[in-house]
XYZ file of C-alpha atoms in Angstrom:
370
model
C 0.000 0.000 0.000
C 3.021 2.242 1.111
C 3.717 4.546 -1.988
C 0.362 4.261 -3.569
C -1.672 6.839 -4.905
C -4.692 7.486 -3.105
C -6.496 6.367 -5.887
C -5.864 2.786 -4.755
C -7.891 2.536 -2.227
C -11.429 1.225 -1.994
C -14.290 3.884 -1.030
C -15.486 5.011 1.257
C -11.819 6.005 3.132
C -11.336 8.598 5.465
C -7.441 10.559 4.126
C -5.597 12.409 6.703
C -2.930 14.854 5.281
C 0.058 14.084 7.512
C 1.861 17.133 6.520
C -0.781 19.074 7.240
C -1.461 17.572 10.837
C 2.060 18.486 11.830
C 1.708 21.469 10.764
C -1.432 21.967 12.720
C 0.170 20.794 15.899
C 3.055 22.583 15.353
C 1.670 25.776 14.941
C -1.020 25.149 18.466
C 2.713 24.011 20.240
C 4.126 27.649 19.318
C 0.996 29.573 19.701
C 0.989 28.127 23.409
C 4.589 28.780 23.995
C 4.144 32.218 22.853
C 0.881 32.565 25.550
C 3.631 30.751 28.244
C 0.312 28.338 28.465
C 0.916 24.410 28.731
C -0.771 22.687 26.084
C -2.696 19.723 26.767
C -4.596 18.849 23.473
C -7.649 16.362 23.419
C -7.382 13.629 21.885
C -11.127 13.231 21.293
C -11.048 14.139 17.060
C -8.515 11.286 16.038
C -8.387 8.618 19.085
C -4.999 7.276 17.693
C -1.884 6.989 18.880
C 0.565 8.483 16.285
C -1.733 11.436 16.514
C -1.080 11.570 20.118
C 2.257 11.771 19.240
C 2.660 14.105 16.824
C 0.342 16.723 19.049
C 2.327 15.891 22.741
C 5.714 16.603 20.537
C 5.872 12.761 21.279
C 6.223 13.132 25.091
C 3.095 10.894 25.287
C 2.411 13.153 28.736
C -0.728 15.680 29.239
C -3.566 14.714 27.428
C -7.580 15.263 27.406
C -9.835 12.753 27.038
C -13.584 12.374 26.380
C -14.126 8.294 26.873
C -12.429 6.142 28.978
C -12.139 3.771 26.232
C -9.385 6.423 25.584
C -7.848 6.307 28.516
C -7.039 2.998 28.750
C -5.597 2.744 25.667
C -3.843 5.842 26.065
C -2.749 4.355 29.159
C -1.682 0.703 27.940
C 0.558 2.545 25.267
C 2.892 4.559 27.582
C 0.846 7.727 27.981
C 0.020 9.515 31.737
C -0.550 12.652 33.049
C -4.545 12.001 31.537
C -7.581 13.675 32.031
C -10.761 12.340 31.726
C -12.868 15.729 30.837
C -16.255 14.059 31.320
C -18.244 15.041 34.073
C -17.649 12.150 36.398
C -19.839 8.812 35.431
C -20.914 6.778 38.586
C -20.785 3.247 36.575
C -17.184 4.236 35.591
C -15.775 5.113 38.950
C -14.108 1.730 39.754
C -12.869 2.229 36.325
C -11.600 5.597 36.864
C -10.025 4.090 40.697
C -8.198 1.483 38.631
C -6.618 3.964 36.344
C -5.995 6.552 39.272
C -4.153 3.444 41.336
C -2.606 2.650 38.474
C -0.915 6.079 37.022
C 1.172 8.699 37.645
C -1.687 11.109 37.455
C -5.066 10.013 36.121
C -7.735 13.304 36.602
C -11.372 13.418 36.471
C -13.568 15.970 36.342
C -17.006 16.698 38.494
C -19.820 19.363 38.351
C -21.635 18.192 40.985
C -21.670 17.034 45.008
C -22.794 13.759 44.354
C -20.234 13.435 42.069
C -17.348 13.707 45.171
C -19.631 11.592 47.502
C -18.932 8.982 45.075
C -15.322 9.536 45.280
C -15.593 9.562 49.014
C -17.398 6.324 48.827
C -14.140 4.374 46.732
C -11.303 5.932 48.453
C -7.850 5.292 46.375
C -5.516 2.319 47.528
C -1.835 2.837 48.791
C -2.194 6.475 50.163
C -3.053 7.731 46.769
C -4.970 10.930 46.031
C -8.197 11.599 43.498
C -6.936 14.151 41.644
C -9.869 16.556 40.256
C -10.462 19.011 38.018
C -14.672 21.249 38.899
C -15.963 21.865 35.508
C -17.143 25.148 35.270
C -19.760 26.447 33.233
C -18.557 29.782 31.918
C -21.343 30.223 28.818
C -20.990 27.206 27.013
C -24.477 25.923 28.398
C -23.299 22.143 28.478
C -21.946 20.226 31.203
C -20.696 21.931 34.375
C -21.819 23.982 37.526
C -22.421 27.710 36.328
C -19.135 30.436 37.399
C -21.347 32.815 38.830
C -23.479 30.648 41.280
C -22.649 30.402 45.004
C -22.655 26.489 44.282
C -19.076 26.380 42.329
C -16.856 27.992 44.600
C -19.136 25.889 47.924
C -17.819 22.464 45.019
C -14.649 23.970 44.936
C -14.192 24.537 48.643
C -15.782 20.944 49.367
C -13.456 19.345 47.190
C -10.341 20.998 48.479
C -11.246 20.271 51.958
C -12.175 16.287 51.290
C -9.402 14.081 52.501
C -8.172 11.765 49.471
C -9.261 14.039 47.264
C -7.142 16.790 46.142
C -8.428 20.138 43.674
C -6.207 20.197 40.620
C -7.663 22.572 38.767
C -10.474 24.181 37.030
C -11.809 23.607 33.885
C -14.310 25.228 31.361
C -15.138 24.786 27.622
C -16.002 27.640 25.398
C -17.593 25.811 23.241
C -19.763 28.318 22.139
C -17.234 29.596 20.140
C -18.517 27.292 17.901
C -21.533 30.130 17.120
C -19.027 32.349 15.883
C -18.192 34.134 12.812
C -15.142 35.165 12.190
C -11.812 36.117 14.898
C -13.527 39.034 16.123
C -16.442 37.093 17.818
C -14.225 34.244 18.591
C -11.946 36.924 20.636
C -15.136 37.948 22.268
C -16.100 34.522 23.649
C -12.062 33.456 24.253
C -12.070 36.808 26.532
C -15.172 36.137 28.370
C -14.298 32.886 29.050
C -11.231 33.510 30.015
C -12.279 36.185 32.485
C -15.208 34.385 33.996
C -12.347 31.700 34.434
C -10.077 34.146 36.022
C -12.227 35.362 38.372
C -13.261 32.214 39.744
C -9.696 31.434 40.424
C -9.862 34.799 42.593
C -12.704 33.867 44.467
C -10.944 30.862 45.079
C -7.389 32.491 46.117
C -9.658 34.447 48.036
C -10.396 31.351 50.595
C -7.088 30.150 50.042
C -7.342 27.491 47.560
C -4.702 27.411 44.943
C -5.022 24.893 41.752
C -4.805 25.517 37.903
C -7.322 26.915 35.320
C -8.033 25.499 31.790
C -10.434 26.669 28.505
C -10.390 25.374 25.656
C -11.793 24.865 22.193
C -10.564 24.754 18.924
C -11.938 28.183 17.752
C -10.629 30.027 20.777
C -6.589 28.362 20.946
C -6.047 29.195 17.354
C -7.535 32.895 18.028
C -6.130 33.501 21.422
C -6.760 36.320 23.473
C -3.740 38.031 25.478
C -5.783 37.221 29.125
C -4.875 33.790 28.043
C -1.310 33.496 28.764
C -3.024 33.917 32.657
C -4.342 30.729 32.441
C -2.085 27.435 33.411
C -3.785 25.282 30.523
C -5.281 25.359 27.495
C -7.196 22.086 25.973
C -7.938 22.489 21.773
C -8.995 19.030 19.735
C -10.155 19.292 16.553
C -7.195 21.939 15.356
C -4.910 18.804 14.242
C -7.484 18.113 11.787
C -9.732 21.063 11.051
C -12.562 20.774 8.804
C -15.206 22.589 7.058
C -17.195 23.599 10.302
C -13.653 25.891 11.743
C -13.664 27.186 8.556
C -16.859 28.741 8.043
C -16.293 29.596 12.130
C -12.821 31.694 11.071
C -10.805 29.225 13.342
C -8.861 27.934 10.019
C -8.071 28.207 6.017
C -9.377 25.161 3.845
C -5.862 24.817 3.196
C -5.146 23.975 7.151
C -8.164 21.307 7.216
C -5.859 17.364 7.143
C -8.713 15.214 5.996
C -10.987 13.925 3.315
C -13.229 11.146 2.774
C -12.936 9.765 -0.906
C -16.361 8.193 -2.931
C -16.667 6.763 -6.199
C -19.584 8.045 -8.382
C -21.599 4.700 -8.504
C -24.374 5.673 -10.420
C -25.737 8.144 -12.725
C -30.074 9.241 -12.436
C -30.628 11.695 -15.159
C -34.062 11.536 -14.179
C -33.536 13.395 -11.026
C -30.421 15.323 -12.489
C -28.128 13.476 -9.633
C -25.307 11.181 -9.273
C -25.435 8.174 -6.804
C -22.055 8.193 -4.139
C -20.934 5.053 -2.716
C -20.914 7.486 1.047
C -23.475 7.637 3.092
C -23.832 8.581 6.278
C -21.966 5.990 7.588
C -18.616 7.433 6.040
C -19.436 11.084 6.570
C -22.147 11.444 9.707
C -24.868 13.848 9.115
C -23.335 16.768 11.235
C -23.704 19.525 9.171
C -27.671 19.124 7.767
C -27.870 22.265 5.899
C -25.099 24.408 7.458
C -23.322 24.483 3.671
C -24.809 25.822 0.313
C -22.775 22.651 -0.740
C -25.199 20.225 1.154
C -23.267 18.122 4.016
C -19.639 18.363 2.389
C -17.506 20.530 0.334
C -16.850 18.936 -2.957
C -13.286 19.528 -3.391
C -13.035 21.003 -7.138
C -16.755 21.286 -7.672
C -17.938 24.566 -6.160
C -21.019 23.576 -8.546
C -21.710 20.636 -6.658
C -24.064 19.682 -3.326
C -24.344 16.565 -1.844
C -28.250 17.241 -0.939
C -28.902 13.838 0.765
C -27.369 10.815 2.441
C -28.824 7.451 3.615
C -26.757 4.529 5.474
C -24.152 3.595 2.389
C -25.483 6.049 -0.691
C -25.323 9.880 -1.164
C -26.813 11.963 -3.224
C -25.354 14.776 -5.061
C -26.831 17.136 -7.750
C -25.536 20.193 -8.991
C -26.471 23.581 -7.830
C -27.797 25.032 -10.694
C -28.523 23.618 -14.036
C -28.119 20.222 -15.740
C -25.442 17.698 -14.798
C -22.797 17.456 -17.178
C -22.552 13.179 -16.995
C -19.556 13.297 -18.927
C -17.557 14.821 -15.987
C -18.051 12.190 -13.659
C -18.056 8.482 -14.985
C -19.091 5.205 -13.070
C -16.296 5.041 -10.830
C -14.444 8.019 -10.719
C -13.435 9.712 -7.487
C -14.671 12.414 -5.840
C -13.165 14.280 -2.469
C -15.392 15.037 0.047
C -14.041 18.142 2.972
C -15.803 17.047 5.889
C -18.526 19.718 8.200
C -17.388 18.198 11.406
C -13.655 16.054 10.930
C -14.554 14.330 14.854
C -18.022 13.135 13.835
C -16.233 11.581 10.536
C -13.393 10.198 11.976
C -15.852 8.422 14.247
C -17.237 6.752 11.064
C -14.499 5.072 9.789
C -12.302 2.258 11.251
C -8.781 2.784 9.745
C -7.457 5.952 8.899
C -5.061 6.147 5.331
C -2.263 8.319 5.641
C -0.601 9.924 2.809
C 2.147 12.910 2.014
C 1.784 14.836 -0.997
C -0.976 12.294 -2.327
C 1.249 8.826 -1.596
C -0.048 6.508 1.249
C 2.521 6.352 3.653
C 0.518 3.832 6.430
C -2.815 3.383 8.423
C -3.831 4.627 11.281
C -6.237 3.292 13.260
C -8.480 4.683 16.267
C -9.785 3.238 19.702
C -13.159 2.998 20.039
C -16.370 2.930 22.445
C -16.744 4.378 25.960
C-alpha cells in the first residue's frame, strides 16, 4: 500500500494529510509557547496513537480525554498525566479508581456534590490521592456547575477540603465559540471565558485554595486572546485536523483542514439530475444538515456541486444550478469530500489512510467505544 496513490484505495476512506497535521500541531505548540500556556490537546477528534504523538511533541504526557475507552488505551501505550474531561460517570468510577491506582496522574472531572460523595465512597488504595479538576460552566451551556453561582466555589471549597481528594484545577469549555463568525467574535467569547475563568480562580485564592485553570476549544486556541497566557492550561482538539465547520467559524483556512473522505460516483439518475455516491452517512455522519450551500460536504473542485442527501451507504449529489454534465463524472471516478465536522467523521471510519503529498505512507487506526 506504502507509496500508492490514493487512488488505490477502496471507497469510502477517510485521508488524513500528515503534513498538514504536523503542521497543525506545530503551529497550536508555538501559539501556546508564545501565551507561556501548557498545552494539553484532546485527543477526542482522532483517538490514535501516532496522533497523540505528533500533538504531545511525542512526550506521550498531558492529554484530554472524552471516553475512557481512551484512557485505557492511552494508558496501555505509555501515555500519563490524563484527564478524563467528562463530568464524572458513577458506573465508571471503579474504572476511573483502577486507572488513578494505576498512574502517575489520572484526573477526572465533576460538576456536581454527588459526584465527590462517590469519590468519598471508593477511596484510592496505597495512600493515593483523586486528583480533580470542577468543571465550570462559563457560557458554554453544556456540562458543568455555572461560574457565577454560590454552588461552584461551595464544590470547589468541598473538594479541596475532602481528605483523598485533592483540587487540581479548574476547567471550562467555550464551546460556544462554535456560534461564531469570524476572529472578532471568537476573541469575544475566548475573553469572556477567560475572564469568567479568572475570576473564579480569585474567588478561590480568596479562601485560600490554589489549583490551575483550563479553557479550551478549537476556535478560541487558534484565536487567542492576550488574558490567556493567565491561564495554566489550554485544551484544543479538533485543530490537528480542522474541517469545514472551523472554517466557516474563522478558526482555520481550507488549506489547514488534514482530511478527506474519498467516494466513487456509482451511479448516474438523469431523471432526477443526480449522481449516486458510494458514502453515506456511515462514512461522513450527518453533522452539518444544511449548514453548507454545498449540502453536508464541500466537494473539493466542484464549487457547482451539493451533496443534498445521504442514507446509510449512498449519497446523493446534484448540482447547484442547471443540468449535470454526466460526462464529468463516470461510473467510478473519485470524488473528495471536505468534511462539516472532521470528529463526527473520523468516528465513522475504522482505519485511517495516511498519505504525504498524495502517496499513502501507512494506516492509522483509532480506539473505540466508551
Amino acid at each position: 500500500m506504502e507509496g500508492e496513490p490514493l487512488s488505490a484505495l477502496c471507497t469510502p476512506a477517510l485521508v488524513v494529510d500528515v503534513d498538514k497535521v504536523k503542521r497543525n500541531a506545530q503551529r497550536m505548540i508555538q501559539r501556546c509557547n508564545k501565551l507561556g500556556v501548557q498545552l494539553r490537546p484532546h485527543m477526542k477528534t482522532h483517538k490514535t496513537l501516532e496522533c497523540a504523538d505528533v500533538m504531545t511533541g511525542g512526550s506521550r504526557r498531558c492529554i484530554v480525554v472524552s471516553t475512557l475507552a481512551e484512557a485505557c488505551f492511552y494508558a496501555d501505550h505509555g501515555f500519563d498525566d490524563i484527564l478524563y474531561a467528562y463530568s464524572l460517570p458513577f458506573d465508571k468510577v471503579e474504572r476511573c479508581a483502577a486507572l488513578s491506582e494505576r498512574l502517575d496522574l489520572f484526573q477526572v472531572l465533576l460538576d456536581h456534590p454527588e459526584a465527590l460523595e462517590q469519590l468519598k465512597n471508593r477511596p484510592l488504595r496505597n495512600g493515593r490521592q483523586w486528583h480533580v479538576w470542577l468543571k465550570l460552566d462559563c457560557g458554554n451551556g453544556r456540562a458543568g456547575v455555572l461560574h457565577s453561582e454560590p454552588e461552584a466555589l461551595s464544590l470547589a471549597r468541598a473538594v479541596s477540603l475532602t481528605d483523598g481528594v485533592e483540587l487540581t484545577g479548574v476547567y471550562a469549555h467555550c464551546g460556544n465559540t462554535y456560534n461564531c463568525r469570524g476572529v472578532e467574535q471568537i476573541h469575544a467569547v475566548a475573553q469572556e471565558t477567560t475572564t469568567f475563568t479568572l475570576q473564579f480562580m480569585e474567588k478561590l485564592k480568596a479562601v485560600g485554595i490554589t489549583c490551575k485553570s483550563s479553557i479550551g476549544s478549537t476556535p478560541s486556541c487558534s484565536h487567542p486572546v492576550d488574558d490567556m497566557s493567565q491561564l495554566s492550561e489550554v485544551h484544543p482538539g479538533n485543530y490537528v485536523f480542522y474541517d469545514t465547520q472551523q472554517s466557516v467559524i474563522g478558526s482555520c483556512c481550507l488549506e489547514d483542514i488534514a482530511v478527506r473522505v474519498l467516494t466513487r460516483v456509482i451511479g448516474h439518475c438523469p431523471h432526477r439530475n443526480q449522481l449516486l455516491i458510494d458514502c453515506g452517512w456511515c462514512g461522513l455522519s450527518l453533522d452539518g444538515a444544511g449548514k453548507l450551500p454545498t449540502g453536508y460536504a464541500l466537494i473539493e473542485g466542484h464549487p457547482d456541486l451539493k451533496l443534498v442527501s445521504m442514507t446509510q451507504e449512498h449519497g446523493r449529489v446534484e448540482p447547484i444550478s442547471g443540468p449535470l454534465d454526466y460526462s464529468k463524472y463516470p461510473l467510478g471516478s473519485l470524488l473528495t469530500l471536505i468534511p462539516y465536522h472532521a470528529c463526527a467523521t473520523a468516528m465513522m471510519h475504522p482505519v485511517y489512510y495516511v498519505h504525504s503529498e498524495g502517496r499513502l505512507v501507512g494506516k492509522w487506526t483509532p480506539t473505540r467505544g466508551w
